[in-house]
Amino acid sequence: MAFFKITLIRSAIGLPKKTQGVLAALGLRKRMKTVFLPVSPDVAGQVMKVKELVAVSEVEHALTTSEMKEVRRPDPGYYIESMVPR
């Protein structure tokens, strides 16, 4: 089953209540929040109402919160290959 990966990029501050309501219905409360919703005409219509505020991609399966946290974890910048004997 396919899912929409929807991330809120721009804030809804100062926008009409109708637009803020669409974001709330999608489950987007804060910037950079990501939700996974099943592909359907209803969700696609809601996304089209706020297309300027969100980034959307289609993925095969939804990620859990811990999986999303692992994906966002930055590269440490170094790797320890082996310890030096002392």
PDB file of N, CA, C and O in Angstrom:
ATOM      1  N   MET A   1       0.848  -1.182   0.000  1.00  0.00           N
ATOM      2  CA  MET A   1       0.000   0.000   0.000  1.00  0.00           C
ATOM      3  C   MET A   1       0.888   1.239   0.000  1.00  0.00           C
ATOM      4  O   MET A   1       1.851   1.309   0.752  1.00  0.00           O
ATOM      5  N   ALA A   2       0.570   2.200  -0.803  1.00  0.00           N
ATOM      6  CA  ALA A   2       1.356   3.422  -0.914  1.00  0.00           C
ATOM      7  C   ALA A   2       0.873   4.466   0.090  1.00  0.00           C
ATOM      8  O   ALA A   2      -0.295   4.477   0.488  1.00  0.00           O
ATOM      9  N   PHE A   3       1.807   5.321   0.476  1.00  0.00           N
ATOM     10  CA  PHE A   3       1.515   6.388   1.426  1.00  0.00           C
ATOM     11  C   PHE A   3       2.062   7.704   0.893  1.00  0.00           C
ATOM     12  O   PHE A   3       3.052   7.730   0.166  1.00  0.00           O
ATOM     13  N   PHE A   4       1.410   8.807   1.270  1.00  0.00           N
ATOM     14  CA  PHE A   4       1.961  10.135   1.052  1.00  0.00           C
ATOM     15  C   PHE A   4       2.811  10.478   2.260  1.00  0.00           C
ATOM     16  O   PHE A   4       2.366  10.342   3.403  1.00  0.00           O
ATOM     17  N   LYS A   5       4.035  10.922   2.028  1.00  0.00           N
ATOM     18  CA  LYS A   5       4.886  11.456   3.093  1.00  0.00           C
ATOM     19  C   LYS A   5       4.759  12.971   2.995  1.00  0.00           C
ATOM     20  O   LYS A   5       5.242  13.590   2.046  1.00  0.00           O
ATOM     21  N   ILE A   6       4.080  13.581   3.971  1.00  0.00           N
ATOM     22  CA  ILE A   6       3.765  15.008   3.927  1.00  0.00           C
ATOM     23  C   ILE A   6       4.517  15.711   5.050  1.00  0.00           C
ATOM     24  O   ILE A   6       4.379  15.352   6.218  1.00  0.00           O
ATOM     25  N   THR A   7       5.314  16.727   4.699  1.00  0.00           N
ATOM     26  CA  THR A   7       6.088  17.494   5.668  1.00  0.00           C
ATOM     27  C   THR A   7       5.686  18.957   5.558  1.00  0.00           C
ATOM     28  O   THR A   7       5.675  19.519   4.464  1.00  0.00           O
ATOM     29  N   LEU A   8       5.380  19.565   6.699  1.00  0.00           N
ATOM     30  CA  LEU A   8       5.023  20.986   6.723  1.00  0.00           C
ATOM     31  C   LEU A   8       6.304  21.811   6.657  1.00  0.00           C
ATOM     32  O   LEU A   8       7.150  21.737   7.549  1.00  0.00           O
ATOM     33  N   ILE A   9       6.473  22.570   5.582  1.00  0.00           N
ATOM     34  CA  ILE A   9       7.679  23.366   5.367  1.00  0.00           C
ATOM     35  C   ILE A   9       7.490  24.807   5.823  1.00  0.00           C
ATOM     36  O   ILE A   9       8.365  25.379   6.460  1.00  0.00           O
ATOM     37  N   ARG A  10       6.338  25.402   5.503  1.00  0.00           N
ATOM     38  CA  ARG A  10       6.090  26.796   5.847  1.00  0.00           C
ATOM     39  C   ARG A  10       5.000  26.889   6.900  1.00  0.00           C
ATOM     40  O   ARG A  10       4.082  26.078   6.940  1.00  0.00           O
ATOM     41  N   SER A  11       5.083  27.899   7.732  1.00  0.00           N
ATOM     42  CA  SER A  11       4.132  28.085   8.816  1.00  0.00           C
ATOM     43  C   SER A  11       2.788  28.585   8.295  1.00  0.00           C
ATOM     44  O   SER A  11       2.706  29.211   7.241  1.00  0.00           O
ATOM     45  N   ALA A  12       1.745  28.332   9.063  1.00  0.00           N
ATOM     46  CA  ALA A  12       0.398  28.769   8.704  1.00  0.00           C
ATOM     47  C   ALA A  12       0.002  30.036   9.446  1.00  0.00           C
ATOM     48  O   ALA A  12      -1.159  30.440   9.399  1.00  0.00           O
ATOM     49  N   ILE A  13       0.948  30.691  10.093  1.00  0.00           N
ATOM     50  CA  ILE A  13       0.639  31.916  10.829  1.00  0.00           C
ATOM     51  C   ILE A  13       0.185  32.989   9.837  1.00  0.00           C
ATOM     52  O   ILE A  13       0.827  33.221   8.816  1.00  0.00           O
ATOM     53  N   GLY A  14      -0.930  33.621  10.133  1.00  0.00           N
ATOM     54  CA  GLY A  14      -1.440  34.692   9.289  1.00  0.00           C
ATOM     55  C   GLY A  14      -2.269  34.220   8.115  1.00  0.00           C
ATOM     56  O   GLY A  14      -2.747  35.045   7.336  1.00  0.00           O
ATOM     57  N   LEU A  15      -2.446  32.940   7.967  1.00  0.00           N
ATOM     58  CA  LEU A  15      -3.259  32.413   6.873  1.00  0.00           C
ATOM     59  C   LEU A  15      -4.708  32.273   7.334  1.00  0.00           C
ATOM     60  O   LEU A  15      -4.987  32.254   8.531  1.00  0.00           O
ATOM     61  N   PRO A  16      -5.636  32.157   6.403  1.00  0.00           N
ATOM     62  CA  PRO A  16      -7.047  32.023   6.780  1.00  0.00           C
ATOM     63  C   PRO A  16      -7.297  30.777   7.640  1.00  0.00           C
ATOM     64  O   PRO A  16      -6.564  29.792   7.566  1.00  0.00           O
ATOM     65  N   LYS A  17      -8.333  30.841   8.439  1.00  0.00           N
ATOM     66  CA  LYS A  17      -8.689  29.722   9.322  1.00  0.00           C
ATOM     67  C   LYS A  17      -8.972  28.447   8.530  1.00  0.00           C
ATOM     68  O   LYS A  17      -8.701  27.345   8.999  1.00  0.00           O
ATOM     69  N   LYS A  18      -9.498  28.590   7.328  1.00  0.00           N
ATOM     70  CA  LYS A  18      -9.794  27.429   6.495  1.00  0.00           C
ATOM     71  C   LYS A  18      -8.510  26.671   6.157  1.00  0.00           C
ATOM     72  O   LYS A  18      -8.458  25.439   6.227  1.00  0.00           O
ATOM     73  N   THR A  19      -7.463  27.406   5.818  1.00  0.00           N
ATOM     74  CA  THR A  19      -6.173  26.783   5.504  1.00  0.00           C
ATOM     75  C   THR A  19      -5.571  26.140   6.745  1.00  0.00           C
ATOM     76  O   THR A  19      -5.032  25.026   6.682  1.00  0.00           O
ATOM     77  N   GLN A  20      -5.665  26.823   7.879  1.00  0.00           N
ATOM     78  CA  GLN A  20      -5.159  26.254   9.123  1.00  0.00           C
ATOM     79  C   GLN A  20      -5.929  24.994   9.491  1.00  0.00           C
ATOM     80  O   GLN A  20      -5.358  24.034  10.021  1.00  0.00           O
ATOM     81  N   GLY A  21      -7.218  24.964   9.188  1.00  0.00           N
ATOM     82  CA  GLY A  21      -8.032  23.787   9.455  1.00  0.00           C
ATOM     83  C   GLY A  21      -7.625  22.595   8.603  1.00  0.00           C
ATOM     84  O   GLY A  21      -7.637  21.454   9.069  1.00  0.00           O
ATOM     85  N   VAL A  22      -7.255  22.855   7.348  1.00  0.00           N
ATOM     86  CA  VAL A  22      -6.813  21.773   6.464  1.00  0.00           C
ATOM     87  C   VAL A  22      -5.520  21.171   7.009  1.00  0.00           C
ATOM     88  O   VAL A  22      -5.357  19.947   7.040  1.00  0.00           O
ATOM     89  N   LEU A  23      -4.600  22.025   7.460  1.00  0.00           N
ATOM     90  CA  LEU A  23      -3.342  21.514   8.036  1.00  0.00           C
ATOM     91  C   LEU A  23      -3.617  20.696   9.294  1.00  0.00           C
ATOM     92  O   LEU A  23      -3.001  19.648   9.504  1.00  0.00           O
ATOM     93  N   ALA A  24      -4.534  21.161  10.120  1.00  0.00           N
ATOM     94  CA  ALA A  24      -4.882  20.416  11.331  1.00  0.00           C
ATOM     95  C   ALA A  24      -5.508  19.074  10.972  1.00  0.00           C
ATOM     96  O   ALA A  24      -5.239  18.057  11.621  1.00  0.00           O
ATOM     97  N   ALA A  25      -6.325  19.042   9.927  1.00  0.00           N
ATOM     98  CA  ALA A  25      -6.953  17.795   9.507  1.00  0.00           C
ATOM     99  C   ALA A  25      -5.912  16.804   8.984  1.00  0.00           C
ATOM    100  O   ALA A  25      -6.082  15.588   9.128  1.00  0.00           O
ATOM    101  N   LEU A  26      -4.857  17.314   8.379  1.00  0.00           N
ATOM    102  CA  LEU A  26      -3.775  16.446   7.918  1.00  0.00           C
ATOM    103  C   LEU A  26      -2.880  15.980   9.067  1.00  0.00           C
ATOM    104  O   LEU A  26      -2.066  15.084   8.891  1.00  0.00           O
ATOM    105  N   GLY A  27      -3.005  16.607  10.238  1.00  0.00           N
ATOM    106  CA  GLY A  27      -2.188  16.229  11.380  1.00  0.00           C
ATOM    107  C   GLY A  27      -0.886  16.998  11.468  1.00  0.00           C
ATOM    108  O   GLY A  27       0.038  16.584  12.164  1.00  0.00           O
ATOM    109  N   LEU A  28      -0.812  18.129  10.778  1.00  0.00           N
ATOM    110  CA  LEU A  28       0.403  18.946  10.773  1.00  0.00           C
ATOM    111  C   LEU A  28       0.212  20.131  11.713  1.00  0.00           C
ATOM    112  O   LEU A  28      -0.576  21.027  11.439  1.00  0.00           O
ATOM    113  N   ARG A  29       0.927  20.128  12.819  1.00  0.00           N
ATOM    114  CA  ARG A  29       0.789  21.183  13.817  1.00  0.00           C
ATOM    115  C   ARG A  29       1.991  22.131  13.824  1.00  0.00           C
ATOM    116  O   ARG A  29       1.837  23.321  13.979  1.00  0.00           O
ATOM    117  N   LYS A  30       3.191  21.588  13.675  1.00  0.00           N
ATOM    118  CA  LYS A  30       4.420  22.391  13.751  1.00  0.00           C
ATOM    119  C   LYS A  30       5.218  22.238  12.468  1.00  0.00           C
ATOM    120  O   LYS A  30       5.069  21.253  11.746  1.00  0.00           O
ATOM    121  N   ARG A  31       6.082  23.214  12.214  1.00  0.00           N
ATOM    122  CA  ARG A  31       6.949  23.134  11.045  1.00  0.00           C
ATOM    123  C   ARG A  31       7.868  21.927  11.157  1.00  0.00           C
ATOM    124  O   ARG A  31       8.271  21.527  12.233  1.00  0.00           O
ATOM    125  N   MET A  32       8.202  21.342  10.011  1.00  0.00           N
ATOM    126  CA  MET A  32       9.083  20.187   9.870  1.00  0.00           C
ATOM    127  C   MET A  32       8.488  18.908  10.452  1.00  0.00           C
ATOM    128  O   MET A  32       9.183  17.923  10.614  1.00  0.00           O
ATOM    129  N   LYS A  33       7.202  18.925  10.772  1.00  0.00           N
ATOM    130  CA  LYS A  33       6.520  17.703  11.205  1.00  0.00           C
ATOM    131  C   LYS A  33       6.176  16.890   9.966  1.00  0.00           C
ATOM    132  O   LYS A  33       5.763  17.434   8.945  1.00  0.00           O
ATOM    133  N   THR A  34       6.378  15.589  10.049  1.00  0.00           N
ATOM    134  CA  THR A  34       6.110  14.694   8.933  1.00  0.00           C
ATOM    135  C   THR A  34       5.038  13.697   9.329  1.00  0.00           C
ATOM    136  O   THR A  34       5.090  13.124  10.411  1.00  0.00           O
ATOM    137  N   VAL A  35       4.061  13.506   8.442  1.00  0.00           N
ATOM    138  CA  VAL A  35       3.019  12.506   8.654  1.00  0.00           C
ATOM    139  C   VAL A  35       2.950  11.611   7.419  1.00  0.00           C
ATOM    140  O   VAL A  35       3.315  12.023   6.315  1.00  0.00           O
ATOM    141  N   PHE A  36       2.500  10.395   7.629  1.00  0.00           N
ATOM    142  CA  PHE A  36       2.294   9.434   6.543  1.00  0.00           C
ATOM    143  C   PHE A  36       0.808   9.133   6.469  1.00  0.00           C
ATOM    144  O   PHE A  36       0.223   8.665   7.442  1.00  0.00           O
ATOM    145  N   LEU A  37       0.205   9.423   5.329  1.00  0.00           N
ATOM    146  CA  LEU A  37      -1.217   9.175   5.133  1.00  0.00           C
ATOM    147  C   LEU A  37      -1.400   8.311   3.891  1.00  0.00           C
ATOM    148  O   LEU A  37      -0.662   8.461   2.914  1.00  0.00           O
ATOM    149  N   PRO A  38      -2.384   7.398   3.908  1.00  0.00           N
ATOM    150  CA  PRO A  38      -2.590   6.541   2.740  1.00  0.00           C
ATOM    151  C   PRO A  38      -3.013   7.355   1.518  1.00  0.00           C
ATOM    152  O   PRO A  38      -3.673   8.379   1.640  1.00  0.00           O
ATOM    153  N   VAL A  39      -2.603   6.883   0.357  1.00  0.00           N
ATOM    154  CA  VAL A  39      -2.952   7.554  -0.893  1.00  0.00           C
ATOM    155  C   VAL A  39      -4.444   7.378  -1.145  1.00  0.00           C
ATOM    156  O   VAL A  39      -4.939   6.254  -1.208  1.00  0.00           O
ATOM    157  N   SER A  40      -5.136   8.501  -1.228  1.00  0.00           N
ATOM    158  CA  SER A  40      -6.568   8.485  -1.524  1.00  0.00           C
ATOM    159  C   SER A  40      -6.941   9.833  -2.141  1.00  0.00           C
ATOM    160  O   SER A  40      -6.218  10.821  -1.966  1.00  0.00           O
ATOM    161  N   PRO A  41      -8.058   9.889  -2.848  1.00  0.00           N
ATOM    162  CA  PRO A  41      -8.474  11.173  -3.433  1.00  0.00           C
ATOM    163  C   PRO A  41      -8.751  12.243  -2.368  1.00  0.00           C
ATOM    164  O   PRO A  41      -8.517  13.426  -2.606  1.00  0.00           O
ATOM    165  N   ASP A  42      -9.229  11.834  -1.199  1.00  0.00           N
ATOM    166  CA  ASP A  42      -9.514  12.798  -0.141  1.00  0.00           C
ATOM    167  C   ASP A  42      -8.238  13.482   0.331  1.00  0.00           C
ATOM    168  O   ASP A  42      -8.181  14.708   0.468  1.00  0.00           O
ATOM    169  N   VAL A  43      -7.223  12.688   0.610  1.00  0.00           N
ATOM    170  CA  VAL A  43      -5.955  13.241   1.091  1.00  0.00           C
ATOM    171  C   VAL A  43      -5.296  14.075  -0.005  1.00  0.00           C
ATOM    172  O   VAL A  43      -4.740  15.149   0.258  1.00  0.00           O
ATOM    173  N   ALA A  44      -5.386  13.618  -1.248  1.00  0.00           N
ATOM    174  CA  ALA A  44      -4.805  14.369  -2.360  1.00  0.00           C
ATOM    175  C   ALA A  44      -5.469  15.737  -2.500  1.00  0.00           C
ATOM    176  O   ALA A  44      -4.794  16.741  -2.764  1.00  0.00           O
ATOM    177  N   GLY A  45      -6.771  15.804  -2.287  1.00  0.00           N
ATOM    178  CA  GLY A  45      -7.479  17.081  -2.346  1.00  0.00           C
ATOM    179  C   GLY A  45      -7.051  18.019  -1.238  1.00  0.00           C
ATOM    180  O   GLY A  45      -6.893  19.231  -1.459  1.00  0.00           O
ATOM    181  N   GLN A  46      -6.856  17.479  -0.031  1.00  0.00           N
ATOM    182  CA  GLN A  46      -6.395  18.311   1.078  1.00  0.00           C
ATOM    183  C   GLN A  46      -4.985  18.833   0.815  1.00  0.00           C
ATOM    184  O   GLN A  46      -4.679  19.988   1.108  1.00  0.00           O
ATOM    185  N   VAL A  47      -4.127  17.982   0.265  1.00  0.00           N
ATOM    186  CA  VAL A  47      -2.757  18.401  -0.042  1.00  0.00           C
ATOM    187  C   VAL A  47      -2.766  19.510  -1.088  1.00  0.00           C
ATOM    188  O   VAL A  47      -1.998  20.465  -1.001  1.00  0.00           O
ATOM    189  N   MET A  48      -3.644  19.413  -2.075  1.00  0.00           N
ATOM    190  CA  MET A  48      -3.707  20.451  -3.111  1.00  0.00           C
ATOM    191  C   MET A  48      -4.131  21.803  -2.546  1.00  0.00           C
ATOM    192  O   MET A  48      -3.755  22.845  -3.080  1.00  0.00           O
ATOM    193  N   LYS A  49      -4.903  21.815  -1.465  1.00  0.00           N
ATOM    194  CA  LYS A  49      -5.320  23.069  -0.840  1.00  0.00           C
ATOM    195  C   LYS A  49      -4.155  23.790  -0.172  1.00  0.00           C
ATOM    196  O   LYS A  49      -4.180  25.008  -0.021  1.00  0.00           O
ATOM    197  N   VAL A  50      -3.143  23.032   0.275  1.00  0.00           N
ATOM    198  CA  VAL A  50      -2.009  23.630   1.002  1.00  0.00           C
ATOM    199  C   VAL A  50      -0.684  23.299   0.316  1.00  0.00           C
ATOM    200  O   VAL A  50       0.352  23.205   0.968  1.00  0.00           O
ATOM    201  N   LYS A  51      -0.707  23.137  -0.994  1.00  0.00           N
ATOM    202  CA  LYS A  51       0.485  22.689  -1.723  1.00  0.00           C
ATOM    203  C   LYS A  51       1.663  23.648  -1.595  1.00  0.00           C
ATOM    204  O   LYS A  51       2.809  23.235  -1.730  1.00  0.00           O
ATOM    205  N   GLU A  52       1.424  24.926  -1.322  1.00  0.00           N
ATOM    206  CA  GLU A  52       2.507  25.888  -1.175  1.00  0.00           C
ATOM    207  C   GLU A  52       3.215  25.758   0.172  1.00  0.00           C
ATOM    208  O   GLU A  52       4.313  26.282   0.346  1.00  0.00           O
ATOM    209  N   LEU A  53       2.594  25.078   1.121  1.00  0.00           N
ATOM    210  CA  LEU A  53       3.125  25.005   2.479  1.00  0.00           C
ATOM    211  C   LEU A  53       3.797  23.678   2.801  1.00  0.00           C
ATOM    212  O   LEU A  53       4.504  23.582   3.801  1.00  0.00           O
ATOM    213  N   VAL A  54       3.575  22.655   1.989  1.00  0.00           N
ATOM    214  CA  VAL A  54       4.036  21.313   2.323  1.00  0.00           C
ATOM    215  C   VAL A  54       4.932  20.741   1.229  1.00  0.00           C
ATOM    216  O   VAL A  54       4.912  21.192   0.084  1.00  0.00           O
ATOM    217  N   ALA A  55       5.718  19.742   1.625  1.00  0.00           N
ATOM    218  CA  ALA A  55       6.486  18.939   0.679  1.00  0.00           C
ATOM    219  C   ALA A  55       5.884  17.542   0.712  1.00  0.00           C
ATOM    220  O   ALA A  55       5.683  16.967   1.787  1.00  0.00           O
ATOM    221  N   VAL A  56       5.598  16.994  -0.467  1.00  0.00           N
ATOM    222  CA  VAL A  56       4.914  15.706  -0.554  1.00  0.00           C
ATOM    223  C   VAL A  56       5.721  14.756  -1.422  1.00  0.00           C
ATOM    224  O   VAL A  56       6.247  15.137  -2.461  1.00  0.00           O
ATOM    225  N   SER A  57       5.830  13.517  -0.956  1.00  0.00           N
ATOM    226  CA  SER A  57       6.408  12.460  -1.774  1.00  0.00           C
ATOM    227  C   SER A  57       5.618  11.184  -1.506  1.00  0.00           C
ATOM    228  O   SER A  57       4.972  11.050  -0.470  1.00  0.00           O
ATOM    229  N   GLU A  58       5.672  10.267  -2.446  1.00  0.00           N
ATOM    230  CA  GLU A  58       4.954   9.006  -2.309  1.00  0.00           C
ATOM    231  C   GLU A  58       5.952   7.923  -1.940  1.00  0.00           C
ATOM    232  O   GLU A  58       6.984   7.773  -2.593  1.00  0.00           O
ATOM    233  N   VAL A  59       5.667   7.189  -0.863  1.00  0.00           N
ATOM    234  CA  VAL A  59       6.543   6.123  -0.390  1.00  0.00           C
ATOM    235  C   VAL A  59       5.763   4.820  -0.307  1.00  0.00           C
ATOM    236  O   VAL A  59       4.532   4.817  -0.264  1.00  0.00           O
ATOM    237  N   GLU A  60       6.481   3.708  -0.279  1.00  0.00           N
ATOM    238  CA  GLU A  60       5.838   2.394  -0.245  1.00  0.00           C
ATOM    239  C   GLU A  60       5.272   2.042   1.128  1.00  0.00           C
ATOM    240  O   GLU A  60       4.229   1.424   1.237  1.00  0.00           O
ATOM    241  N   HIS A  61       6.009   2.403   2.196  1.00  0.00           N
ATOM    242  CA  HIS A  61       5.522   2.076   3.544  1.00  0.00           C
ATOM    243  C   HIS A  61       5.799   3.245   4.479  1.00  0.00           C
ATOM    244  O   HIS A  61       6.741   4.009   4.277  1.00  0.00           O
ATOM    245  N   ALA A  62       4.960   3.379   5.497  1.00  0.00           N
ATOM    246  CA  ALA A  62       5.105   4.455   6.467  1.00  0.00           C
ATOM    247  C   ALA A  62       6.196   4.104   7.469  1.00  0.00           C
ATOM    248  O   ALA A  62       6.341   2.951   7.865  1.00  0.00           O
ATOM    249  N   LEU A  63       6.962   5.107   7.865  1.00  0.00           N
ATOM    250  CA  LEU A  63       8.006   4.915   8.869  1.00  0.00           C
ATOM    251  C   LEU A  63       7.449   5.225  10.253  1.00  0.00           C
ATOM    252  O   LEU A  63       6.607   6.113  10.408  1.00  0.00           O
ATOM    253  N   THR A  64       7.950   4.517  11.248  1.00  0.00           N
ATOM    254  CA  THR A  64       7.564   4.806  12.625  1.00  0.00           C
ATOM    255  C   THR A  64       8.353   6.005  13.121  1.00  0.00           C
ATOM    256  O   THR A  64       9.284   6.478  12.459  1.00  0.00           O
ATOM    257  N   THR A  65       8.010   6.494  14.291  1.00  0.00           N
ATOM    258  CA  THR A  65       8.696   7.649  14.860  1.00  0.00           C
ATOM    259  C   THR A  65      10.170   7.357  15.081  1.00  0.00           C
ATOM    260  O   THR A  65      11.028   8.193  14.786  1.00  0.00           O
ATOM    261  N   SER A  66      10.485   6.174  15.589  1.00  0.00           N
ATOM    262  CA  SER A  66      11.891   5.840  15.845  1.00  0.00           C
ATOM    263  C   SER A  66      12.671   5.691  14.536  1.00  0.00           C
ATOM    264  O   SER A  66      13.846   6.059  14.458  1.00  0.00           O
ATOM    265  N   GLU A  67      12.030   5.174  13.489  1.00  0.00           N
ATOM    266  CA  GLU A  67      12.696   5.068  12.188  1.00  0.00           C
ATOM    267  C   GLU A  67      12.958   6.448  11.588  1.00  0.00           C
ATOM    268  O   GLU A  67      14.016   6.687  11.005  1.00  0.00           O
ATOM    269  N   MET A  68      12.016   7.373  11.739  1.00  0.00           N
ATOM    270  CA  MET A  68      12.221   8.733  11.258  1.00  0.00           C
ATOM    271  C   MET A  68      13.356   9.416  12.010  1.00  0.00           C
ATOM    272  O   MET A  68      14.155  10.150  11.426  1.00  0.00           O
ATOM    273  N   LYS A  69      13.441   9.168  13.315  1.00  0.00           N
ATOM    274  CA  LYS A  69      14.509   9.759  14.115  1.00  0.00           C
ATOM    275  C   LYS A  69      15.868   9.237  13.648  1.00  0.00           C
ATOM    276  O   LYS A  69      16.837   9.991  13.555  1.00  0.00           O
ATOM    277  N   GLU A  70      15.936   7.951  13.318  1.00  0.00           N
ATOM    278  CA  GLU A  70      17.188   7.362  12.847  1.00  0.00           C
ATOM    279  C   GLU A  70      17.574   7.919  11.476  1.00  0.00           C
ATOM    280  O   GLU A  70      18.752   8.154  11.210  1.00  0.00           O
ATOM    281  N   VAL A  71      16.606   8.156  10.618  1.00  0.00           N
ATOM    282  CA  VAL A  71      16.884   8.717   9.291  1.00  0.00           C
ATOM    283  C   VAL A  71      17.434  10.130   9.407  1.00  0.00           C
ATOM    284  O   VAL A  71      18.337  10.527   8.666  1.00  0.00           O
ATOM    285  N   ARG A  72      16.915  10.901  10.346  1.00  0.00           N
ATOM    286  CA  ARG A  72      17.329  12.295  10.512  1.00  0.00           C
ATOM    287  C   ARG A  72      18.631  12.456  11.289  1.00  0.00           C
ATOM    288  O   ARG A  72      19.174  13.553  11.341  1.00  0.00           O
ATOM    289  N   ARG A  73      19.127  11.379  11.897  1.00  0.00           N
ATOM    290  CA  ARG A  73      20.353  11.471  12.691  1.00  0.00           C
ATOM    291  C   ARG A  73      21.525  11.839  11.776  1.00  0.00           C
ATOM    292  O   ARG A  73      21.772  11.189  10.768  1.00  0.00           O
ATOM    293  N   PRO A  74      22.267  12.896  12.121  1.00  0.00           N
ATOM    294  CA  PRO A  74      23.372  13.307  11.242  1.00  0.00           C
ATOM    295  C   PRO A  74      24.557  12.360  11.335  1.00  0.00           C
ATOM    296  O   PRO A  74      24.721  11.620  12.310  1.00  0.00           O
ATOM    297  N   ASP A  75      25.386  12.393  10.305  1.00  0.00           N
ATOM    298  CA  ASP A  75      26.613  11.619  10.278  1.00  0.00           C
ATOM    299  C   ASP A  75      27.550  12.154  11.377  1.00  0.00           C
ATOM    300  O   ASP A  75      27.726  13.369  11.492  1.00  0.00           O
ATOM    301  N   PRO A  76      28.171  11.288  12.194  1.00  0.00           N
ATOM    302  CA  PRO A  76      29.005  11.784  13.284  1.00  0.00           C
ATOM    303  C   PRO A  76      30.262  12.509  12.799  1.00  0.00           C
ATOM    304  O   PRO A  76      30.855  13.277  13.542  1.00  0.00           O
ATOM    305  N   GLY A  77      30.686  12.257  11.570  1.00  0.00           N
ATOM    306  CA  GLY A  77      31.859  12.948  11.059  1.00  0.00           C
ATOM    307  C   GLY A  77      33.145  12.162  11.238  1.00  0.00           C
ATOM    308  O   GLY A  77      34.176  12.515  10.687  1.00  0.00           O
ATOM    309  N   TYR A  78      33.104  11.089  12.020  1.00  0.00           N
ATOM    310  CA  TYR A  78      34.282  10.262  12.227  1.00  0.00           C
ATOM    311  C   TYR A  78      33.839   8.850  12.576  1.00  0.00           C
ATOM    312  O   TYR A  78      32.702   8.623  12.969  1.00  0.00           O
ATOM    313  N   TYR A  79      34.746   7.905  12.409  1.00  0.00           N
ATOM    314  CA  TYR A  79      34.455   6.520  12.739  1.00  0.00           C
ATOM    315  C   TYR A  79      35.644   5.939  13.497  1.00  0.00           C
ATOM    316  O   TYR A  79      36.798   6.195  13.153  1.00  0.00           O
ATOM    317  N   ILE A  80      35.401   5.163  14.513  1.00  0.00           N
ATOM    318  CA  ILE A  80      36.447   4.476  15.254  1.00  0.00           C
ATOM    319  C   ILE A  80      36.553   3.073  14.678  1.00  0.00           C
ATOM    320  O   ILE A  80      35.640   2.264  14.785  1.00  0.00           O
ATOM    321  N   GLU A  81      37.693   2.785  14.008  1.00  0.00           N
ATOM    322  CA  GLU A  81      37.856   1.490  13.373  1.00  0.00           C
ATOM    323  C   GLU A  81      38.281   0.416  14.374  1.00  0.00           C
ATOM    324  O   GLU A  81      37.762  -0.670  14.380  1.00  0.00           O
ATOM    325  N   SER A  82      39.256   0.732  15.189  1.00  0.00           N
ATOM    326  CA  SER A  82      39.676  -0.210  16.224  1.00  0.00           C
ATOM    327  C   SER A  82      40.403   0.570  17.305  1.00  0.00           C
ATOM    328  O   SER A  82      40.962   1.638  17.075  1.00  0.00           O
ATOM    329  N   MET A  83      40.405  -0.011  18.485  1.00  0.00           N
ATOM    330  CA  MET A  83      41.087   0.630  19.605  1.00  0.00           C
ATOM    331  C   MET A  83      42.575   0.307  19.530  1.00  0.00           C
ATOM    332  O   MET A  83      42.983  -0.764  19.108  1.00  0.00           O
ATOM    333  N   VAL A  84      43.373   1.257  19.956  1.00  0.00           N
ATOM    334  CA  VAL A  84      44.818   1.070  20.002  1.00  0.00           C
ATOM    335  C   VAL A  84      45.161   0.347  21.294  1.00  0.00           C
ATOM    336  O   VAL A  84      44.713   0.754  22.371  1.00  0.00           O
ATOM    337  N   PRO A  85      45.937  -0.758  21.245  1.00  0.00           N
ATOM    338  CA  PRO A  85      46.300  -1.430  22.496  1.00  0.00           C
ATOM    339  C   PRO A  85      47.195  -0.537  23.343  1.00  0.00           C
ATOM    340  O   PRO A  85      48.096   0.119  22.844  1.00  0.00           O
ATOM    341  N   ARG A  86      46.981  -0.557  24.622  1.00  0.00           N
ATOM    342  CA  ARG A  86      47.755   0.296  25.529  1.00  0.00           C
ATOM    343  C   ARG A  86      48.625  -0.536  26.412  1.00  0.00           C
ATOM    344  O   ARG A  86      48.403  -1.513  26.896  1.00  0.00           O
TER     345      ARG A  86
END
